[in-house]
Coordinates of C-alpha atoms in Angstrom, one line a residue:
M24 CA 86.7 122.4 143.0
S25 CA 85.8 123.4 146.6
D26 CA 88.4 123.4 149.3
V27 CA 91.9 124.7 149.9
E28 CA 95.2 123.0 150.9
D29 CA 98.8 123.9 151.4
I30 CA 101.5 122.4 149.2
D31 CA 104.2 120.3 150.8
E32 CA 107.6 121.4 149.5
G33 CA 109.6 118.5 148.1
E34 CA 106.5 116.5 147.2
D35 CA 105.0 118.9 144.6
K36 CA 106.8 120.2 141.6
I37 CA 104.6 123.3 141.9
R38 CA 106.6 125.3 144.6
P39 CA 105.1 128.0 146.9
E40 CA 107.4 130.7 145.5
E41 CA 105.8 130.0 142.1
Q42 CA 102.2 130.4 143.3
H43 CA 101.8 134.1 142.9
I44 CA 100.5 135.1 139.5
E45 CA 100.6 138.3 137.5
G46 CA 97.7 139.8 135.7
F47 CA 96.0 138.0 132.8
S48 CA 97.9 140.2 130.3
S49 CA 101.6 140.1 130.8
D50 CA 104.2 142.6 129.5
E51 CA 106.8 139.9 129.2
E52 CA 107.7 138.6 125.8
E53 CA 107.3 134.8 125.7
E54 CA 108.3 132.3 123.0
E55 CA 105.5 130.6 121.1
P56 CA 105.2 127.1 122.6
E57 CA 105.4 124.0 120.5
G58 CA 102.5 121.6 120.0
P59 CA 98.9 122.5 120.4
Q60 CA 98.2 126.2 121.0
C61 CA 96.1 127.8 123.7
P62 CA 92.8 129.5 122.5
W63 CA 91.7 133.0 123.4
G64 CA 91.3 133.5 127.2
L65 CA 94.0 131.0 128.1
K66 CA 97.6 132.0 128.7
K67 CA 100.3 129.3 129.3
K68 CA 103.7 129.6 131.0
L69 CA 106.0 126.6 130.9
I70 CA 107.6 125.8 134.2
E71 CA 109.2 122.4 133.6
E72 CA 109.6 120.5 130.3
G73 CA 107.8 117.2 129.9
D74 CA 108.9 114.0 128.1
A75 CA 110.9 114.3 125.0
E76 CA 108.3 112.5 122.9
R77 CA 105.9 115.1 121.6
V78 CA 102.7 113.4 122.3
Y79 CA 99.7 115.2 123.7
P80 CA 96.4 114.1 125.2
K81 CA 93.3 114.6 123.1
S82 CA 89.5 114.8 123.4
Q83 CA 88.0 111.8 125.4
D84 CA 91.4 110.8 126.9
E85 CA 91.3 110.2 130.7
V86 CA 94.1 112.4 132.2
S87 CA 95.7 112.3 135.6
V88 CA 97.0 115.6 137.1
H89 CA 98.0 117.4 140.2
Y90 CA 97.2 121.1 140.3
V91 CA 96.9 124.2 142.5
V92 CA 94.3 126.9 141.9
Q93 CA 94.8 130.5 142.9
L94 CA 93.1 133.8 142.6
K95 CA 94.8 136.7 140.9
D96 CA 96.0 138.1 144.3
G97 CA 97.7 134.7 145.1
T98 CA 94.9 133.4 147.4
Q99 CA 94.9 129.6 147.1
V100 CA 91.6 128.1 146.3
Y101 CA 92.3 124.4 145.9
S102 CA 95.1 121.9 145.8
T103 CA 94.8 118.2 144.8
R104 CA 97.6 117.2 147.2
Q105 CA 95.9 118.9 150.2
N106 CA 92.2 118.6 149.4
N107 CA 92.1 115.2 147.6
D108 CA 93.9 113.0 150.1
G109 CA 97.1 113.5 148.1
K110 CA 95.5 111.7 145.1
P111 CA 95.8 113.2 141.6
K112 CA 92.6 114.5 139.9
T113 CA 91.4 112.2 137.1
F114 CA 89.0 113.4 134.5
V115 CA 88.0 112.9 130.8
L116 CA 88.9 115.7 128.4
E117 CA 86.0 117.4 126.8
N118 CA 83.5 115.1 128.5
N119 CA 79.9 116.0 128.2
P120 CA 79.2 117.5 130.7
R121 CA 82.7 118.7 131.5
D122 CA 84.4 117.4 134.6
V123 CA 86.5 120.6 135.1
V124 CA 86.4 124.2 134.0
C125 CA 87.0 124.8 130.3
G126 CA 90.3 126.6 130.8
L127 CA 91.9 123.6 132.6
D128 CA 90.4 121.1 130.2
W129 CA 91.9 123.0 127.2
G130 CA 95.2 123.8 128.9
V131 CA 95.9 120.1 129.7
Q132 CA 95.6 119.3 126.0
T133 CA 98.7 121.5 125.3
M134 CA 100.9 119.5 127.7
R135 CA 103.2 116.6 127.5
K136 CA 103.6 113.9 130.1
N137 CA 105.4 115.0 133.3
E138 CA 105.2 118.6 132.1
V139 CA 104.5 121.4 134.7
A140 CA 102.8 124.6 133.4
E141 CA 100.9 127.6 134.7
F142 CA 97.7 128.7 133.0
T143 CA 96.1 132.1 133.5
V144 CA 92.4 131.5 132.8
H145 CA 89.9 134.3 131.8
P146 CA 86.6 134.3 133.8
K147 CA 84.7 133.2 130.7
L148 CA 86.7 130.0 130.7
A149 CA 86.3 129.5 134.4
Y150 CA 83.3 130.4 136.6
D151 CA 82.2 133.6 134.7
D152 CA 79.8 135.7 136.7
Y153 CA 78.5 132.7 138.7
G154 CA 81.5 132.2 141.0
A155 CA 82.0 129.2 143.1
P156 CA 82.9 128.4 146.8
G157 CA 86.1 130.4 147.4
V158 CA 85.9 131.9 143.9
P159 CA 84.3 135.4 143.4
K160 CA 82.3 136.3 140.4
N161 CA 84.3 137.2 137.3
A162 CA 87.5 136.0 138.8
T163 CA 90.6 135.3 136.8
L164 CA 92.2 132.0 138.0
C165 CA 95.7 130.6 137.8
F166 CA 96.1 126.8 137.5
K167 CA 99.5 125.4 138.1
V168 CA 99.3 121.9 136.6
E169 CA 101.5 118.8 136.5
L170 CA 100.4 116.3 133.9
L171 CA 101.2 112.8 135.3
G172 CA 99.8 110.8 132.4
W173 CA 96.7 109.8 130.5
V174 CA 94.8 106.8 129.2
T175 CA 93.8 107.2 125.5
K176 CA 90.1 106.8 125.0
D177 CA 88.3 106.6 121.7
D178 CA 84.5 107.0 121.3
L179 CA 84.1 104.5 118.4
F180 CA 80.8 105.8 117.2
G181 CA 80.8 109.3 118.6
D182 CA 77.8 108.7 120.9
Q183 CA 79.4 107.0 124.0
R184 CA 77.9 103.7 123.0
A185 CA 81.3 102.0 122.7
V186 CA 84.4 103.7 124.3
K187 CA 87.8 102.2 123.6
T188 CA 90.7 102.6 126.0
I189 CA 94.3 101.7 125.1
V190 CA 95.9 99.5 127.7
T191 CA 99.2 98.9 125.9
E192 CA 100.4 100.9 122.9
G193 CA 101.0 99.1 119.7
L194 CA 103.9 99.6 117.2
G195 CA 104.0 101.3 113.9
E196 CA 101.5 103.4 111.9
E197 CA 99.8 100.6 110.0
R198 CA 96.1 100.2 110.6
A199 CA 93.7 97.5 109.3
V200 CA 91.0 98.3 106.9
E201 CA 87.7 96.7 106.0
G202 CA 88.3 93.3 104.4
Q203 CA 91.8 93.0 105.7
E204 CA 92.8 89.9 107.7
V205 CA 94.3 90.2 111.2
V206 CA 95.1 87.9 114.2
L207 CA 93.0 88.8 117.2
S208 CA 92.5 87.6 120.7
W209 CA 89.4 88.8 122.6
K210 CA 87.5 88.4 125.8
L211 CA 84.0 89.6 126.7
T212 CA 83.3 90.1 130.4
S213 CA 79.9 91.0 131.8
R214 CA 79.2 94.0 134.1
G215 CA 79.4 91.5 137.0
G216 CA 82.8 90.1 135.9
K217 CA 81.6 86.9 134.4
T218 CA 83.3 85.8 131.2
L219 CA 80.7 85.6 128.4
E220 CA 83.0 84.6 125.6
E221 CA 86.7 84.2 124.9
R222 CA 88.8 83.5 121.9
G223 CA 92.6 83.5 121.3
N224 CA 94.8 84.2 118.3
E225 CA 92.1 83.7 115.7
E226 CA 92.4 85.0 112.1
F227 CA 89.6 87.5 111.6
T228 CA 88.5 89.4 108.5
V229 CA 87.7 93.0 109.5
G230 CA 84.0 93.5 108.8
S231 CA 82.9 89.9 109.1
P232 CA 80.0 89.0 111.5
V233 CA 81.7 86.2 113.3
F234 CA 81.5 87.9 116.7
G235 CA 77.7 88.1 116.7
P236 CA 76.0 91.1 118.2
V237 CA 79.4 92.8 118.9
S238 CA 80.9 92.2 115.5
R239 CA 80.4 95.8 114.4
V240 CA 82.1 97.1 117.6
V241 CA 85.1 94.7 117.2
S242 CA 85.6 95.7 113.5
R243 CA 85.5 99.4 114.3
A244 CA 87.9 99.0 117.2
V245 CA 90.4 96.9 115.2
T246 CA 90.6 99.6 112.5
R247 CA 91.8 102.0 115.1
M248 CA 94.5 99.7 116.6
A249 CA 98.1 99.3 115.9
E250 CA 99.8 95.9 115.7
G251 CA 100.6 94.7 119.2
E252 CA 98.1 97.0 120.9
R253 CA 95.9 95.9 123.8
A254 CA 92.7 97.7 124.4
T255 CA 89.4 97.5 126.2
V256 CA 86.0 98.6 124.9
L257 CA 83.2 99.5 127.4
L258 CA 79.8 98.7 125.8
S259 CA 76.7 100.8 126.8
R260 CA 73.2 99.3 126.9
D261 CA 72.4 101.0 123.6
C262 CA 75.3 99.4 121.8
V263 CA 73.7 95.9 121.6
P264 CA 70.3 94.7 120.4
S265 CA 67.5 94.7 122.9
D266 CA 67.4 90.9 123.0
E267 CA 71.1 90.7 123.9
R268 CA 71.1 92.7 127.2
R269 CA 73.7 90.4 128.8
Y270 CA 76.2 92.5 126.7
A271 CA 75.0 95.8 128.1
G272 CA 77.8 97.3 130.3
A273 CA 80.1 94.5 129.3
T274 CA 83.8 95.1 128.7
L275 CA 85.5 93.8 125.5
E276 CA 89.3 93.1 125.9
L277 CA 91.2 93.0 122.6
Y278 CA 94.7 92.1 121.6
L279 CA 95.7 92.7 118.0
S280 CA 98.8 90.6 117.5
R281 CA 99.1 90.7 113.7
I282 CA 97.9 92.8 110.8
F283 CA 98.4 90.9 107.6
E284 CA 99.6 92.9 104.6
C285 CA 97.1 92.1 101.8
R286 CA 97.2 93.2 98.2
D287 CA 95.3 92.6 95.0
V288 CA 97.3 91.8 91.9
V289 CA 95.8 93.3 88.8
L290 CA 96.2 91.8 85.3
S291 CA 94.6 93.5 82.3
G292 CA 92.5 95.6 84.6
D293 CA 91.1 92.7 86.5
K294 CA 91.9 91.6 90.1
V295 CA 93.2 88.1 89.4
L296 CA 95.1 87.3 92.6
R297 CA 94.7 88.1 96.3
M298 CA 97.9 87.9 98.3
K299 CA 98.2 87.8 102.1
V300 CA 101.8 88.3 103.4
L301 CA 102.7 85.8 106.2
K302 CA 106.3 87.0 106.4
K303 CA 107.6 90.2 105.0
G304 CA 110.6 90.1 102.6
T305 CA 113.9 91.6 103.3
G306 CA 114.9 92.9 99.9
H307 CA 115.0 96.6 98.9
H308 CA 112.8 96.1 95.9
V309 CA 110.3 93.6 94.4
A310 CA 111.5 91.0 91.9
R311 CA 112.2 92.4 88.5
D312 CA 111.2 91.1 85.0
A313 CA 113.9 88.7 83.6
A314 CA 115.5 88.1 87.0
H315 CA 116.2 84.5 88.1
A316 CA 114.1 83.4 91.1
K317 CA 113.9 80.4 93.4
M318 CA 110.5 79.8 94.9
L319 CA 109.3 77.2 97.4
V320 CA 105.7 76.0 96.8
E321 CA 104.6 74.6 100.1
S322 CA 101.0 73.7 99.3
V323 CA 98.3 74.2 96.7
T324 CA 94.7 73.7 98.0
D325 CA 91.2 74.6 97.2
G326 CA 91.0 76.5 100.5
N327 CA 90.6 73.3 102.5
V328 CA 92.4 70.3 101.0
L329 CA 95.3 69.7 98.7
L330 CA 94.5 69.6 95.0
P331 CA 94.6 66.2 93.4
G332 CA 98.0 65.4 91.9
F333 CA 100.0 68.0 93.8
S334 CA 103.5 66.7 94.1
G335 CA 105.0 69.3 96.4
P336 CA 106.4 70.8 98.5
K337 CA 108.9 71.7 95.8
I338 CA 111.3 74.4 94.8
L339 CA 110.8 75.9 91.4
E340 CA 113.7 77.8 89.7
F341 CA 112.7 80.1 86.7
T342 CA 113.4 83.3 84.9
I343 CA 110.7 85.8 85.7
G344 CA 108.4 86.7 82.8
D345 CA 109.6 83.9 80.5
G346 CA 106.6 81.7 81.1
E347 CA 108.6 78.8 82.7
V348 CA 105.9 78.5 85.5
C349 CA 102.2 79.0 85.5
D350 CA 100.7 82.5 85.1
A351 CA 99.6 82.7 88.8
L352 CA 103.2 82.4 90.0
E353 CA 104.5 84.6 87.2
I354 CA 102.1 87.4 88.2
A355 CA 102.6 86.9 92.0
V356 CA 106.4 86.9 92.0
L357 CA 106.6 90.4 90.5
T358 CA 105.0 91.8 93.7
M359 CA 107.3 89.9 96.1
K360 CA 110.6 90.6 97.8
A361 CA 113.3 88.1 98.6
G362 CA 112.4 86.1 101.7
E363 CA 108.7 86.9 101.5
R364 CA 106.2 84.2 102.4
S365 CA 102.6 84.6 101.2
V366 CA 99.3 83.0 100.6
V367 CA 98.2 83.5 97.0
T368 CA 94.5 83.0 96.2
S369 CA 93.3 82.8 92.6
R370 CA 89.7 82.4 91.4
R371 CA 90.9 81.6 87.9
P372 CA 91.9 77.9 87.7
A373 CA 93.2 78.4 84.2
L374 CA 96.1 80.5 85.6
C375 CA 97.2 77.7 88.0
S376 CA 98.1 74.7 85.8
E377 CA 101.7 73.7 86.7
P378 CA 103.0 70.4 85.3
E379 CA 106.1 70.6 87.5
L380 CA 103.8 70.3 90.5
G381 CA 101.5 67.6 89.0
L382 CA 98.8 70.2 88.4
T383 CA 97.6 69.8 84.8
N384 CA 93.8 70.1 84.8
V385 CA 92.9 72.2 87.8
D386 CA 89.2 72.1 88.7
A387 CA 88.4 74.1 91.7
R388 CA 86.4 77.3 92.5
Q389 CA 89.6 78.8 94.0
V390 CA 93.2 77.8 94.2
V391 CA 95.2 78.8 97.3
W392 CA 99.0 78.7 97.1
T393 CA 101.4 79.0 100.0
V394 CA 104.7 80.1 98.6
E395 CA 108.0 81.6 99.7
L396 CA 110.4 83.5 97.5
Q397 CA 113.7 82.1 98.8
E398 CA 116.0 83.8 96.4
V399 CA 115.9 86.3 93.6
D400 CA 118.8 88.0 91.9
E401 CA 119.0 91.7 91.2
G402 CA 117.9 91.3 87.6
T403 CA 118.1 94.3 85.2
D404 CA 117.6 97.7 86.6
T405 CA 116.3 99.4 83.5
T406 CA 116.6 102.9 85.0
K407 CA 120.4 102.5 84.9
L408 CA 120.7 101.3 81.3
S409 CA 122.0 103.4 78.5
P410 CA 119.6 104.2 75.7
E411 CA 121.3 101.6 73.5
N412 CA 121.3 98.8 76.1
L413 CA 117.7 99.7 77.0
A414 CA 116.6 99.3 73.4
V415 CA 118.4 95.9 73.2
F416 CA 116.7 94.8 76.5
A417 CA 113.3 95.9 75.3
A418 CA 113.7 94.1 71.9
A419 CA 114.7 90.9 73.8
R420 CA 111.6 91.1 76.1
K421 CA 109.4 91.7 73.0
E422 CA 110.6 88.5 71.5
V423 CA 109.7 86.7 74.8
G424 CA 106.2 88.1 74.5
T425 CA 105.9 86.9 71.0
Q426 CA 106.8 83.3 72.0
L427 CA 104.3 83.5 74.8
F428 CA 101.6 84.6 72.5
K429 CA 102.3 81.7 70.1
R430 CA 102.1 79.3 73.1
G431 CA 98.7 80.7 74.0
R432 CA 99.9 82.5 77.1
H433 CA 98.1 85.6 76.1
A434 CA 97.8 87.3 79.5
L435 CA 101.5 86.9 80.2
A436 CA 102.4 88.0 76.7
L437 CA 100.3 91.1 77.2
E438 CA 102.4 91.9 80.3
R439 CA 105.6 91.7 78.3
F440 CA 104.3 93.9 75.5
T441 CA 102.9 96.5 78.0
K442 CA 106.3 96.7 79.9
V443 CA 108.2 97.0 76.7
T444 CA 105.9 99.9 75.6
S445 CA 106.6 101.7 78.9
L446 CA 110.3 101.3 78.3
V447 CA 110.0 102.9 74.9
D448 CA 107.9 105.7 76.3
A449 CA 110.6 106.4 78.8
L450 CA 113.2 106.7 76.0
E451 CA 110.9 109.1 74.1
K452 CA 110.3 111.2 77.2
N453 CA 114.1 111.7 77.5
G454 CA 114.5 112.5 73.8
Q455 CA 116.5 109.3 73.2
L456 CA 114.1 107.5 70.9
E457 CA 115.7 105.9 67.9
P458 CA 113.8 105.0 64.6
Q459 CA 114.1 101.3 65.2
T460 CA 112.7 101.8 68.7
L461 CA 109.7 103.6 67.3
G462 CA 109.0 100.5 65.3
L463 CA 109.3 98.4 68.4
R464 CA 106.6 100.4 70.1
R465 CA 104.3 100.0 67.1
T466 CA 104.8 96.2 67.1
C467 CA 104.2 95.9 70.9
G468 CA 101.0 98.1 70.6
L469 CA 99.6 95.9 67.8
N470 CA 100.6 92.7 69.6
A471 CA 99.0 94.0 72.8
A472 CA 95.8 94.6 70.9
A473 CA 95.9 91.0 69.6
C474 CA 96.3 89.7 73.2
L475 CA 93.4 91.9 74.4
L476 CA 91.2 90.5 71.7
K477 CA 92.2 87.0 72.8
T478 CA 91.5 87.7 76.5
G479 CA 88.1 89.2 75.7
D480 CA 88.8 92.9 76.1
P481 CA 87.8 94.6 72.9
H482 CA 87.7 98.1 74.6
G483 CA 91.4 97.7 75.5
A484 CA 92.2 96.4 72.0
K485 CA 90.6 99.4 70.4
A486 CA 92.5 101.7 72.7
A487 CA 95.8 100.0 71.8
C488 CA 95.1 100.4 68.1
D489 CA 94.1 104.0 68.5
V490 CA 97.5 104.8 69.9
V491 CA 99.2 103.3 66.8
L492 CA 96.7 104.9 64.4
S493 CA 97.3 108.3 66.0
R494 CA 100.8 108.2 64.6
E495 CA 100.1 106.1 61.5
P496 CA 96.4 106.6 60.5
S497 CA 96.6 104.2 57.5
H498 CA 98.4 101.3 59.1
A499 CA 96.6 98.2 57.8
K500 CA 97.2 95.9 60.7
A501 CA 96.1 98.5 63.2
L502 CA 92.9 99.2 61.2
Y503 CA 92.2 95.4 60.9
R504 CA 92.5 94.8 64.6
R505 CA 90.5 97.8 65.5
A506 CA 87.8 96.6 63.1
S507 CA 87.9 93.2 65.0
A508 CA 87.4 95.1 68.2
F509 CA 84.5 97.1 66.7
L510 CA 82.9 93.8 65.6
A511 CA 83.2 92.4 69.1
L512 CA 81.5 95.6 70.4
S513 CA 78.7 95.4 67.7
H514 CA 79.9 98.7 66.2
Y515 CA 79.3 97.4 62.7
T516 CA 79.4 100.7 60.8
A517 CA 82.8 101.7 62.4
A518 CA 84.2 98.2 61.7
A519 CA 83.1 98.4 58.0
Q520 CA 84.7 101.9 57.7
D521 CA 88.1 100.6 58.9
L522 CA 87.9 97.6 56.6
N523 CA 87.0 99.6 53.6
T524 CA 90.0 101.9 54.3
I525 CA 92.2 98.8 54.1
L526 CA 90.6 97.6 50.9
R527 CA 91.0 101.0 49.3
Q528 CA 94.7 100.6 49.9
D529 CA 94.8 96.9 48.9
S530 CA 91.7 95.6 47.3
Q531 CA 93.1 92.1 47.3
N532 CA 93.5 91.9 51.1
A533 CA 91.9 88.5 51.8
E534 CA 91.7 88.9 55.6
A535 CA 90.0 92.3 55.3
R536 CA 87.5 90.9 52.8
A537 CA 86.7 87.9 55.0
L538 CA 86.2 90.1 58.1
L539 CA 84.0 92.6 56.1
A540 CA 81.8 89.7 55.1
Q541 CA 81.5 88.7 58.7
V542 CA 80.6 92.3 59.6
R543 CA 77.8 92.4 57.0
V544 CA 76.3 89.1 58.1
A545 CA 76.4 90.3 61.7
Q546 CA 74.8 93.6 60.7
K547 CA 72.0 91.9 58.9
Q548 CA 71.4 89.5 61.8
Y549 CA 71.4 92.4 64.2
A550 CA 68.8 94.2 62.1
A551 CA 66.6 91.1 61.9
D552 CA 66.8 90.5 65.6
A553 CA 65.9 94.1 66.3
K554 CA 62.9 93.9 64.0
A555 CA 61.7 90.7 65.6
A556 CA 62.1 92.2 69.1
A557 CA 60.1 95.3 68.1
S558 CA 57.4 93.0 66.7
R559 CA 57.2 91.0 69.9
M560 CA 57.0 94.2 71.9
I561 CA 54.1 95.5 69.8
A562 CA 52.3 92.2 69.9
S563 CA 52.6 91.9 73.6
T564 CA 51.0 95.3 74.2
A565 CA 47.3 94.5 75.1
L566 CA 44.9 96.8 73.3
P567 CA 41.2 97.3 74.3
P568 CA 38.8 95.3 72.1
V569 CA 37.6 98.5 70.3
A570 CA 41.2 99.2 69.4
A571 CA 41.5 95.8 68.0
S572 CA 38.5 96.4 65.8
V573 CA 40.1 99.6 64.6
S574 CA 43.3 97.7 63.8
S575 CA 41.4 95.3 61.6
A576 CA 39.8 98.2 59.7
G577 CA 43.3 99.2 58.4
A578 CA 45.0 102.5 58.1
E579 CA 41.8 104.3 57.1
A580 CA 40.4 103.8 60.6
T581 CA 43.2 105.9 62.1
T582 CA 42.1 109.0 60.1
D583 CA 38.3 108.5 60.4
P584 CA 36.9 111.3 62.6
K585 CA 34.1 109.0 63.7
T586 CA 36.7 106.6 65.1
A587 CA 38.5 109.4 66.9
T588 CA 35.2 110.4 68.6
L589 CA 33.9 107.1 69.8
T590 CA 31.6 107.3 72.7
K591 CA 32.6 106.3 76.2
E592 CA 30.1 103.5 76.2
S593 CA 31.5 101.9 73.0
A594 CA 35.0 102.2 74.3
R595 CA 34.1 100.4 77.5
E596 CA 32.1 97.7 75.8
T597 CA 33.8 94.3 75.8
Q598 CA 33.0 91.1 73.9
D599 CA 31.7 89.3 77.1
G600 CA 29.5 92.2 78.1
K601 CA 31.8 93.5 80.9
T602 CA 33.4 96.9 81.0
S603 CA 37.0 97.9 80.3
P604 CA 38.8 100.8 82.0
A605 CA 39.9 102.1 78.6
G606 CA 38.4 105.2 77.3
P607 CA 38.4 107.2 74.0
T608 CA 41.7 108.8 74.8
L609 CA 43.5 105.5 75.2
L610 CA 41.8 104.2 72.0
K611 CA 43.0 107.2 69.9
R612 CA 46.6 107.0 71.4
A613 CA 46.8 103.2 70.9
S614 CA 45.3 103.1 67.3
S615 CA 47.5 106.0 66.0
K616 CA 50.7 105.1 67.7
F617 CA 50.9 101.3 67.4
L618 CA 49.4 101.1 63.9
T619 CA 51.8 103.7 62.6
C620 CA 54.8 102.0 64.3
A621 CA 53.8 98.7 62.8
A622 CA 53.7 100.2 59.3
L623 CA 57.3 101.6 59.6
P624 CA 60.5 99.6 58.7
C625 CA 62.8 98.7 61.6
G626 CA 65.6 100.8 60.2
K627 CA 69.2 100.0 59.3
V628 CA 72.2 99.9 61.7

């Protein structure tokens, strides 16, 4: 700030009669302003309200203001309208170094667009004891400021290497994250205005290196953009590798036209499906178990070409959860709303065999479905059922799970049993659990354990059995299935204990006897394998030649004082006359440790 100008009435919202200021401390009581508050040394007086939208500029934003500066006695020091050719002052908030005094910088951050305010600034937040042209030392200043607007800037890495500026605001609060897919248009222009590269409406996975040296910048910018936003990013020379200097000072123009909603679908603790929403559904809730659905299958590919035998596009009608379509569709539909169109990717071909579509033996690394849930009825809202009706519904869904298990649809059957268990838990929580419903939970817990054993999850099977045994410690089927889980986990002692408990109750239990025999065979084989592994480990340990001679002397050599005090020369002597780095200490340690270990049994498990 340097010169002074008069303010033209009618042009400036800051009127001459408002230019005189009182002392820094005012006796007038003022209401606490909304929004960001002024720090110590800065006092704000609102003159004219700004826009209704309560949005405020922040650090690194480029603001545009008109202002008048006065001393405490009313002497005008500077006015943008008179001393800046009538042009507003533009500066970057909290720039390093600052473009304006601290008091003005911080004050503007408390304002809304088109707001007019007066700020009384303590000398410490102005020119302190240095002063300036027209400003005495230790002078309190008054800034009367009109905020015309600002351009939002974002220092992407916090070091000025890449600064993003919003050109057009986007819509909504959703932001893309690493690994999410978006549709992006971009243009890279050199410092001299030459177009270096340009792409339009391409699908892009955030974090991928497809944009070469500027990929990291593009990904960071996209994660801070809303859908529909247009932005530019100014690249400094330090933002790109030394061998890509053509990018130094370049401008990156970005338009984020779409952020795809992506979600992972989990089954039995594993992410079995990846879904990308192409069109959002219109329903109020996702499809429910046992609801009737109508789904259009547009295509099934391996990611590039249609799978052999695919007979679609085709509409499939089915009852959700009954196993009338393949597991991939059964699992996906429970996350969809009516009208939703999605791309469903599965890396488990076994989940994707669907005879209705001509897909019987799917052989592909991944299977990519494009589907649309055209219709789905309301289904059964279990939260609104009476305890009696809920118990009936749960029993019916348990029977569906049993049939799925018999057909080998173990993953889908597990989902049914798990959901029924959660319904029973809800009844118990509300104190409405009937005795027959308690038996339903036990059955579903045991059946879930059987499914988990079939799908290769012995830890989950053990946990399911533990729940049943916590209420009925001697339940034979729960003990048997937990023993099966222990066997799969190589916990042979625990498996034998559960099976012996069963046999103490029923010594003629043929299944328990057969499984106990398997446990004993596995236990013996484990012990033999462990002993063999120990022998190989000992044999592979190279001993110095002197140690070998001690080994051939037998156990007496390990206790012979003469052996323990072998001279350095004899320890270093080798059969071919060369020297070995081993000394007496290594000889004693090797002979005592390895010979003793070799003499001990491997131990029982």
